[in-house]
Short mmCIF file of N, CA and C in Angstrom, two decimals:
data_model
loop_
_atom_site.label_atom_id
_atom_site.label_comp_id
_atom_site.label_asym_id
_atom_site.label_seq_id
_atom_site.Cartn_x
_atom_site.Cartn_y
_atom_site.Cartn_z
N MET X 1 -108.24 214.47 -85.34
CA MET X 1 -109.17 213.54 -84.75
C MET X 1 -110.42 213.52 -85.62
N THR X 2 -110.78 212.35 -86.09
CA THR X 2 -111.94 212.23 -86.95
C THR X 2 -113.22 212.32 -86.12
N VAL X 3 -114.33 212.44 -86.81
CA VAL X 3 -115.62 212.56 -86.13
C VAL X 3 -115.94 211.29 -85.34
N LEU X 4 -115.63 210.14 -85.91
CA LEU X 4 -115.89 208.89 -85.21
C LEU X 4 -115.07 208.78 -83.93
N ARG X 5 -113.81 209.15 -84.00
CA ARG X 5 -112.98 209.11 -82.79
C ARG X 5 -113.48 210.11 -81.75
N PHE X 6 -113.93 211.27 -82.20
CA PHE X 6 -114.46 212.26 -81.28
C PHE X 6 -115.71 211.72 -80.58
N VAL X 7 -116.61 211.12 -81.33
CA VAL X 7 -117.83 210.55 -80.75
C VAL X 7 -117.49 209.43 -79.78
N LEU X 8 -116.54 208.58 -80.15
CA LEU X 8 -116.12 207.50 -79.25
C LEU X 8 -115.47 208.03 -77.98
N ALA X 9 -114.70 209.11 -78.10
CA ALA X 9 -114.06 209.69 -76.92
C ALA X 9 -115.10 210.29 -75.97
N ILE X 10 -116.11 210.97 -76.52
CA ILE X 10 -117.16 211.55 -75.67
C ILE X 10 -118.00 210.43 -75.05
N PHE X 11 -118.33 209.39 -75.82
CA PHE X 11 -119.06 208.26 -75.27
C PHE X 11 -118.24 207.56 -74.19
N GLY X 12 -116.93 207.43 -74.41
CA GLY X 12 -116.06 206.84 -73.41
C GLY X 12 -116.03 207.65 -72.13
N LEU X 13 -116.02 208.97 -72.26
CA LEU X 13 -116.04 209.84 -71.08
C LEU X 13 -117.34 209.66 -70.32
N TRP X 14 -118.45 209.65 -71.03
CA TRP X 14 -119.74 209.48 -70.38
C TRP X 14 -119.81 208.13 -69.67
N THR X 15 -119.30 207.08 -70.31
CA THR X 15 -119.33 205.74 -69.73
C THR X 15 -118.44 205.64 -68.51
N THR X 16 -117.23 206.19 -68.60
CA THR X 16 -116.33 206.11 -67.45
C THR X 16 -116.85 206.92 -66.27
N LEU X 17 -117.50 208.06 -66.54
CA LEU X 17 -118.09 208.82 -65.43
C LEU X 17 -119.20 208.03 -64.76
N ALA X 18 -120.01 207.36 -65.55
CA ALA X 18 -121.08 206.54 -64.97
C ALA X 18 -120.50 205.40 -64.14
N TRP X 19 -119.50 204.71 -64.67
CA TRP X 19 -118.86 203.62 -63.93
C TRP X 19 -118.16 204.14 -62.69
N GLN X 20 -117.50 205.29 -62.79
CA GLN X 20 -116.77 205.85 -61.66
C GLN X 20 -117.72 206.18 -60.51
N GLN X 21 -118.88 206.73 -60.83
CA GLN X 21 -119.81 207.13 -59.78
C GLN X 21 -120.60 205.96 -59.22
N SER X 22 -120.74 204.87 -59.98
CA SER X 22 -121.57 203.77 -59.50
C SER X 22 -120.76 202.58 -59.02
N VAL X 23 -120.04 201.94 -59.90
CA VAL X 23 -119.40 200.66 -59.58
C VAL X 23 -117.99 200.84 -59.05
N VAL X 24 -117.14 201.50 -59.84
CA VAL X 24 -115.71 201.56 -59.52
C VAL X 24 -115.44 202.40 -58.28
N GLY X 25 -116.21 203.46 -58.09
CA GLY X 25 -115.99 204.31 -56.93
C GLY X 25 -116.32 203.65 -55.61
N GLN X 26 -117.13 202.60 -55.66
CA GLN X 26 -117.54 201.91 -54.44
C GLN X 26 -116.76 200.62 -54.18
N SER X 27 -115.98 200.17 -55.15
CA SER X 27 -115.29 198.89 -55.00
C SER X 27 -113.79 199.10 -54.86
N LEU X 28 -113.17 198.14 -54.22
CA LEU X 28 -111.72 198.15 -54.03
C LEU X 28 -111.12 196.95 -54.74
N PHE X 29 -109.94 197.15 -55.31
CA PHE X 29 -109.16 196.06 -55.87
C PHE X 29 -107.78 196.13 -55.24
N LEU X 30 -107.45 195.14 -54.47
CA LEU X 30 -106.21 195.12 -53.70
C LEU X 30 -106.10 196.34 -52.79
N GLY X 31 -107.22 196.78 -52.27
CA GLY X 31 -107.25 197.90 -51.34
C GLY X 31 -107.21 199.27 -51.99
N GLN X 32 -107.25 199.35 -53.30
CA GLN X 32 -107.15 200.64 -53.99
C GLN X 32 -108.31 200.82 -54.96
N ARG X 33 -108.63 202.07 -55.21
CA ARG X 33 -109.62 202.42 -56.22
C ARG X 33 -108.88 202.99 -57.43
N THR X 34 -109.50 202.85 -58.58
CA THR X 34 -108.93 203.45 -59.78
C THR X 34 -109.71 204.70 -60.13
N ASP X 35 -109.11 205.55 -60.91
CA ASP X 35 -109.78 206.75 -61.41
C ASP X 35 -109.84 206.61 -62.93
N LEU X 36 -110.96 206.13 -63.42
CA LEU X 36 -111.09 205.84 -64.84
C LEU X 36 -111.00 207.08 -65.71
N THR X 37 -111.39 208.23 -65.18
CA THR X 37 -111.31 209.45 -65.96
C THR X 37 -109.87 209.82 -66.25
N ILE X 38 -109.00 209.66 -65.28
CA ILE X 38 -107.58 209.95 -65.50
C ILE X 38 -107.01 208.97 -66.52
N VAL X 39 -107.38 207.70 -66.42
CA VAL X 39 -106.90 206.70 -67.38
C VAL X 39 -107.36 207.06 -68.78
N LEU X 40 -108.63 207.45 -68.93
CA LEU X 40 -109.16 207.79 -70.25
C LEU X 40 -108.50 209.05 -70.81
N VAL X 41 -108.26 210.06 -69.98
CA VAL X 41 -107.59 211.27 -70.46
C VAL X 41 -106.18 210.93 -70.93
N CYS X 42 -105.48 210.07 -70.22
CA CYS X 42 -104.14 209.65 -70.65
C CYS X 42 -104.19 208.86 -71.96
N LEU X 43 -105.15 207.96 -72.08
CA LEU X 43 -105.26 207.16 -73.30
C LEU X 43 -105.62 208.01 -74.51
N VAL X 44 -106.53 208.96 -74.33
CA VAL X 44 -106.88 209.86 -75.44
C VAL X 44 -105.72 210.81 -75.71
N GLY X 45 -105.05 211.24 -74.66
CA GLY X 45 -103.95 212.19 -74.81
C GLY X 45 -102.79 211.64 -75.61
N VAL X 46 -102.46 210.38 -75.41
CA VAL X 46 -101.32 209.84 -76.16
C VAL X 46 -101.65 209.61 -77.62
N ARG X 47 -102.89 209.71 -78.00
CA ARG X 47 -103.30 209.51 -79.39
C ARG X 47 -103.64 210.80 -80.13
N THR X 48 -103.59 211.95 -79.45
CA THR X 48 -103.98 213.21 -80.08
C THR X 48 -102.87 214.25 -79.94
N ARG X 49 -103.11 215.41 -80.54
CA ARG X 49 -102.19 216.54 -80.40
C ARG X 49 -102.34 217.14 -79.00
N PRO X 50 -101.34 217.89 -78.52
CA PRO X 50 -101.44 218.48 -77.19
C PRO X 50 -102.64 219.40 -76.98
N ALA X 51 -103.01 220.16 -78.01
CA ALA X 51 -104.17 221.05 -77.85
C ALA X 51 -105.45 220.26 -77.65
N LEU X 52 -105.64 219.20 -78.43
CA LEU X 52 -106.83 218.37 -78.26
C LEU X 52 -106.80 217.61 -76.95
N GLY X 53 -105.62 217.18 -76.53
CA GLY X 53 -105.51 216.51 -75.24
C GLY X 53 -105.89 217.43 -74.10
N ALA X 54 -105.48 218.69 -74.19
CA ALA X 54 -105.83 219.65 -73.15
C ALA X 54 -107.33 219.95 -73.15
N VAL X 55 -107.92 220.09 -74.32
CA VAL X 55 -109.37 220.34 -74.40
C VAL X 55 -110.14 219.14 -73.86
N TYR X 56 -109.73 217.93 -74.23
CA TYR X 56 -110.41 216.74 -73.73
C TYR X 56 -110.23 216.62 -72.21
N GLY X 57 -109.05 216.94 -71.71
CA GLY X 57 -108.83 216.93 -70.27
C GLY X 57 -109.69 217.95 -69.56
N PHE X 58 -109.87 219.13 -70.16
CA PHE X 58 -110.72 220.15 -69.56
C PHE X 58 -112.17 219.67 -69.49
N VAL X 59 -112.67 219.11 -70.59
CA VAL X 59 -114.05 218.61 -70.61
C VAL X 59 -114.21 217.49 -69.59
N ALA X 60 -113.23 216.60 -69.51
CA ALA X 60 -113.30 215.52 -68.55
C ALA X 60 -113.24 216.04 -67.11
N GLY X 61 -112.43 217.05 -66.86
CA GLY X 61 -112.34 217.62 -65.52
C GLY X 61 -113.62 218.31 -65.09
N VAL X 62 -114.23 219.07 -65.99
CA VAL X 62 -115.50 219.72 -65.67
C VAL X 62 -116.59 218.68 -65.44
N ALA X 63 -116.62 217.66 -66.28
CA ALA X 63 -117.63 216.62 -66.12
C ALA X 63 -117.42 215.82 -64.84
N GLN X 64 -116.17 215.48 -64.52
CA GLN X 64 -115.91 214.72 -63.30
C GLN X 64 -116.16 215.55 -62.05
N GLY X 65 -115.74 216.80 -62.07
CA GLY X 65 -116.00 217.67 -60.93
C GLY X 65 -117.48 217.92 -60.72
N GLY X 66 -118.22 218.07 -61.82
CA GLY X 66 -119.65 218.28 -61.71
C GLY X 66 -120.37 217.04 -61.22
N ALA X 67 -119.93 215.86 -61.67
CA ALA X 67 -120.55 214.61 -61.24
C ALA X 67 -120.27 214.33 -59.77
N ALA X 68 -119.09 214.71 -59.31
CA ALA X 68 -118.72 214.46 -57.92
C ALA X 68 -119.22 215.56 -56.99
N GLY X 69 -119.66 216.68 -57.56
CA GLY X 69 -120.10 217.79 -56.73
C GLY X 69 -118.94 218.50 -56.06
N ALA X 70 -117.80 218.51 -56.71
CA ALA X 70 -116.59 219.08 -56.13
C ALA X 70 -116.26 220.41 -56.80
N ASP X 71 -115.10 220.94 -56.46
CA ASP X 71 -114.62 222.19 -57.01
C ASP X 71 -114.25 222.00 -58.47
N LEU X 72 -114.97 222.65 -59.36
CA LEU X 72 -114.73 222.47 -60.80
C LEU X 72 -113.39 223.02 -61.23
N THR X 73 -112.94 224.10 -60.62
CA THR X 73 -111.67 224.71 -61.02
C THR X 73 -110.51 223.74 -60.83
N ALA X 74 -110.47 223.10 -59.69
CA ALA X 74 -109.37 222.18 -59.40
C ALA X 74 -109.39 220.98 -60.35
N PHE X 75 -110.56 220.39 -60.55
CA PHE X 75 -110.64 219.25 -61.45
C PHE X 75 -110.33 219.64 -62.88
N ALA X 76 -110.89 220.77 -63.33
CA ALA X 76 -110.67 221.19 -64.72
C ALA X 76 -109.20 221.52 -64.97
N ALA X 77 -108.56 222.20 -64.05
CA ALA X 77 -107.15 222.58 -64.24
C ALA X 77 -106.24 221.36 -64.23
N THR X 78 -106.46 220.45 -63.29
CA THR X 78 -105.57 219.29 -63.21
C THR X 78 -105.75 218.35 -64.39
N ARG X 79 -106.98 218.14 -64.82
CA ARG X 79 -107.21 217.25 -65.96
C ARG X 79 -106.76 217.90 -67.26
N THR X 80 -106.85 219.22 -67.37
CA THR X 80 -106.33 219.91 -68.56
C THR X 80 -104.83 219.74 -68.66
N LEU X 81 -104.13 219.94 -67.57
CA LEU X 81 -102.68 219.74 -67.57
C LEU X 81 -102.32 218.28 -67.84
N LEU X 82 -103.11 217.36 -67.33
CA LEU X 82 -102.87 215.94 -67.59
C LEU X 82 -103.03 215.61 -69.06
N GLY X 83 -104.07 216.12 -69.70
CA GLY X 83 -104.27 215.88 -71.13
C GLY X 83 -103.15 216.47 -71.97
N PHE X 84 -102.73 217.67 -71.62
CA PHE X 84 -101.62 218.30 -72.34
C PHE X 84 -100.32 217.54 -72.12
N PHE X 85 -100.05 217.19 -70.89
CA PHE X 85 -98.83 216.47 -70.54
C PHE X 85 -98.74 215.13 -71.27
N SER X 86 -99.82 214.36 -71.26
CA SER X 86 -99.78 213.05 -71.91
C SER X 86 -99.62 213.19 -73.42
N SER X 87 -100.24 214.18 -74.03
CA SER X 87 -100.08 214.40 -75.47
C SER X 87 -98.68 214.88 -75.80
N PHE X 88 -98.14 215.76 -74.96
CA PHE X 88 -96.81 216.31 -75.20
C PHE X 88 -95.75 215.22 -75.10
N VAL X 89 -95.87 214.35 -74.11
CA VAL X 89 -94.91 213.27 -73.94
C VAL X 89 -95.01 212.28 -75.11
N ALA X 90 -96.22 212.04 -75.58
CA ALA X 90 -96.39 211.10 -76.70
C ALA X 90 -95.79 211.66 -77.98
N ARG X 91 -95.70 212.97 -78.11
CA ARG X 91 -95.14 213.58 -79.32
C ARG X 91 -93.62 213.73 -79.24
N SER X 92 -93.03 213.37 -78.13
CA SER X 92 -91.58 213.48 -78.01
C SER X 92 -90.92 212.36 -78.79
N SER X 93 -89.62 212.30 -78.74
CA SER X 93 -88.88 211.32 -79.54
C SER X 93 -88.74 209.97 -78.84
N LEU X 94 -89.53 209.72 -77.80
CA LEU X 94 -89.45 208.45 -77.10
C LEU X 94 -90.13 207.35 -77.91
N GLN X 95 -89.64 206.15 -77.76
CA GLN X 95 -90.27 204.99 -78.39
C GLN X 95 -91.50 204.63 -77.55
N PHE X 96 -92.70 204.78 -78.13
CA PHE X 96 -93.92 204.59 -77.36
C PHE X 96 -94.40 203.16 -77.44
N SER X 97 -94.82 202.62 -76.31
CA SER X 97 -95.31 201.26 -76.19
C SER X 97 -96.36 201.26 -75.08
N PRO X 98 -97.04 200.15 -74.85
CA PRO X 98 -97.98 200.10 -73.73
C PRO X 98 -97.31 200.37 -72.38
N TYR X 99 -96.03 200.01 -72.25
CA TYR X 99 -95.32 200.31 -71.01
C TYR X 99 -95.19 201.81 -70.80
N MET X 100 -94.90 202.53 -71.87
CA MET X 100 -94.78 203.98 -71.76
C MET X 100 -96.14 204.62 -71.46
N THR X 101 -97.21 204.09 -72.04
CA THR X 101 -98.54 204.60 -71.74
C THR X 101 -98.86 204.39 -70.26
N GLY X 102 -98.51 203.23 -69.74
CA GLY X 102 -98.71 202.98 -68.32
C GLY X 102 -97.88 203.92 -67.46
N LEU X 103 -96.65 204.19 -67.86
CA LEU X 103 -95.80 205.11 -67.13
C LEU X 103 -96.34 206.54 -67.18
N VAL X 104 -96.84 206.94 -68.35
CA VAL X 104 -97.44 208.27 -68.48
C VAL X 104 -98.67 208.38 -67.57
N ALA X 105 -99.49 207.34 -67.51
CA ALA X 105 -100.66 207.36 -66.64
C ALA X 105 -100.26 207.39 -65.17
N LEU X 106 -99.22 206.65 -64.81
CA LEU X 106 -98.74 206.64 -63.43
C LEU X 106 -98.24 208.03 -63.02
N VAL X 107 -97.35 208.58 -63.81
CA VAL X 107 -96.79 209.91 -63.48
C VAL X 107 -97.87 210.98 -63.60
N GLY X 108 -98.74 210.85 -64.61
CA GLY X 108 -99.83 211.82 -64.77
C GLY X 108 -100.78 211.82 -63.60
N THR X 109 -101.08 210.64 -63.06
CA THR X 109 -101.95 210.56 -61.89
C THR X 109 -101.29 211.22 -60.69
N LEU X 110 -100.00 210.96 -60.50
CA LEU X 110 -99.29 211.59 -59.37
C LEU X 110 -99.28 213.11 -59.49
N VAL X 111 -99.02 213.61 -60.70
CA VAL X 111 -98.97 215.06 -60.91
C VAL X 111 -100.36 215.68 -60.75
N ALA X 112 -101.37 215.06 -61.38
CA ALA X 112 -102.73 215.62 -61.31
C ALA X 112 -103.26 215.60 -59.88
N GLN X 113 -103.07 214.51 -59.18
CA GLN X 113 -103.56 214.45 -57.80
C GLN X 113 -102.71 215.31 -56.87
N GLY X 114 -101.42 215.46 -57.17
CA GLY X 114 -100.59 216.36 -56.37
C GLY X 114 -101.02 217.81 -56.53
N LEU X 115 -101.34 218.21 -57.74
CA LEU X 115 -101.86 219.57 -57.95
C LEU X 115 -103.23 219.73 -57.30
N LEU X 116 -104.05 218.69 -57.36
CA LEU X 116 -105.36 218.74 -56.72
C LEU X 116 -105.21 218.88 -55.21
N LEU X 117 -104.17 218.29 -54.66
CA LEU X 117 -103.89 218.42 -53.23
C LEU X 117 -103.67 219.86 -52.83
N PHE X 118 -102.98 220.63 -53.67
CA PHE X 118 -102.71 222.03 -53.34
C PHE X 118 -103.87 222.95 -53.69
N MET X 119 -104.64 222.59 -54.71
CA MET X 119 -105.75 223.45 -55.12
C MET X 119 -106.99 223.26 -54.26
N ALA X 120 -107.25 222.05 -53.82
CA ALA X 120 -108.41 221.74 -52.98
C ALA X 120 -107.96 220.75 -51.91
N PRO X 121 -107.31 221.23 -50.85
CA PRO X 121 -106.73 220.32 -49.86
C PRO X 121 -107.80 219.51 -49.13
N PRO X 122 -107.57 218.20 -49.03
CA PRO X 122 -108.51 217.36 -48.28
C PRO X 122 -108.25 217.48 -46.78
N PRO X 123 -109.19 217.04 -45.95
CA PRO X 123 -108.97 217.15 -44.50
C PRO X 123 -107.88 216.21 -43.98
N ASP X 124 -107.74 215.03 -44.57
CA ASP X 124 -106.74 214.06 -44.12
C ASP X 124 -105.70 213.88 -45.23
N ILE X 125 -104.62 214.64 -45.15
CA ILE X 125 -103.63 214.64 -46.23
C ILE X 125 -102.86 213.32 -46.30
N GLY X 126 -102.57 212.71 -45.18
CA GLY X 126 -101.83 211.44 -45.18
C GLY X 126 -102.59 210.34 -45.90
N HIS X 127 -103.87 210.24 -45.62
CA HIS X 127 -104.70 209.24 -46.30
C HIS X 127 -104.79 209.54 -47.80
N PHE X 128 -104.91 210.82 -48.14
CA PHE X 128 -105.00 211.22 -49.55
C PHE X 128 -103.73 210.85 -50.30
N LEU X 129 -102.57 211.07 -49.69
CA LEU X 129 -101.30 210.73 -50.35
C LEU X 129 -101.15 209.22 -50.54
N GLY X 130 -101.55 208.45 -49.53
CA GLY X 130 -101.49 207.00 -49.65
C GLY X 130 -102.43 206.48 -50.73
N ALA X 131 -103.64 207.03 -50.76
CA ALA X 131 -104.60 206.62 -51.79
C ALA X 131 -104.13 207.05 -53.17
N THR X 132 -103.48 208.21 -53.27
CA THR X 132 -102.98 208.69 -54.56
C THR X 132 -101.90 207.77 -55.09
N LEU X 133 -101.00 207.33 -54.24
CA LEU X 133 -99.93 206.43 -54.68
C LEU X 133 -100.50 205.11 -55.18
N GLY X 134 -101.43 204.54 -54.45
CA GLY X 134 -102.05 203.29 -54.89
C GLY X 134 -102.85 203.47 -56.16
N THR X 135 -103.58 204.56 -56.26
CA THR X 135 -104.36 204.84 -57.46
C THR X 135 -103.45 205.05 -58.66
N ALA X 136 -102.31 205.72 -58.47
CA ALA X 136 -101.38 205.95 -59.58
C ALA X 136 -100.84 204.64 -60.12
N ILE X 137 -100.48 203.73 -59.24
CA ILE X 137 -99.97 202.43 -59.69
C ILE X 137 -101.07 201.66 -60.42
N PHE X 138 -102.25 201.65 -59.85
CA PHE X 138 -103.36 200.93 -60.46
C PHE X 138 -103.74 201.55 -61.81
N ASN X 139 -103.75 202.88 -61.89
CA ASN X 139 -104.05 203.55 -63.16
C ASN X 139 -102.99 203.24 -64.21
N GLY X 140 -101.73 203.22 -63.82
CA GLY X 140 -100.66 202.91 -64.76
C GLY X 140 -100.79 201.51 -65.32
N VAL X 141 -101.10 200.55 -64.46
CA VAL X 141 -101.27 199.17 -64.93
C VAL X 141 -102.48 199.08 -65.85
N LEU X 142 -103.58 199.71 -65.46
CA LEU X 142 -104.80 199.67 -66.28
C LEU X 142 -104.60 200.33 -67.64
N ALA X 143 -103.92 201.48 -67.66
CA ALA X 143 -103.66 202.16 -68.94
C ALA X 143 -102.73 201.35 -69.83
N GLY X 144 -101.71 200.74 -69.24
CA GLY X 144 -100.80 199.92 -70.04
C GLY X 144 -101.49 198.70 -70.62
N LEU X 145 -102.36 198.07 -69.84
CA LEU X 145 -103.08 196.91 -70.34
C LEU X 145 -104.13 197.30 -71.39
N THR X 146 -104.74 198.45 -71.22
CA THR X 146 -105.76 198.91 -72.18
C THR X 146 -105.12 199.32 -73.50
N ASP X 147 -103.92 199.87 -73.45
CA ASP X 147 -103.25 200.34 -74.65
C ASP X 147 -102.60 199.20 -75.43
N ALA X 148 -102.47 198.05 -74.80
CA ALA X 148 -101.78 196.92 -75.46
C ALA X 148 -102.56 196.35 -76.63
#
């Protein structure tokens, strides 16, 4: 990863955290919210090595957990695994396209939020699972369109 890409990735993280806390977190699209940090970790992950994807996921998880005032351990662990997972899948022998990036974001969102469910259980699990499914679909579409 070159210095310019690193600076752009950090600026992208800062921007998505600001948007997530202000605009996107308060608005609904077709009844669902998106998680821009997960989308960004997947997009950076498919373009880097697994170690860098995991480090970027860790930084994104700490920053997102700190911005939300939530449990940093749960956010850092789930985003680290998401960054590693997306980088690892991108390095496999699969033919990668925007559709695959969208699929990686969809599955990555389900896995990350599923682990978050066990690490920091919310009070209303049924609502959390429904919101996670909608967010995963929306994140997959957004990541696929962004990667195109």
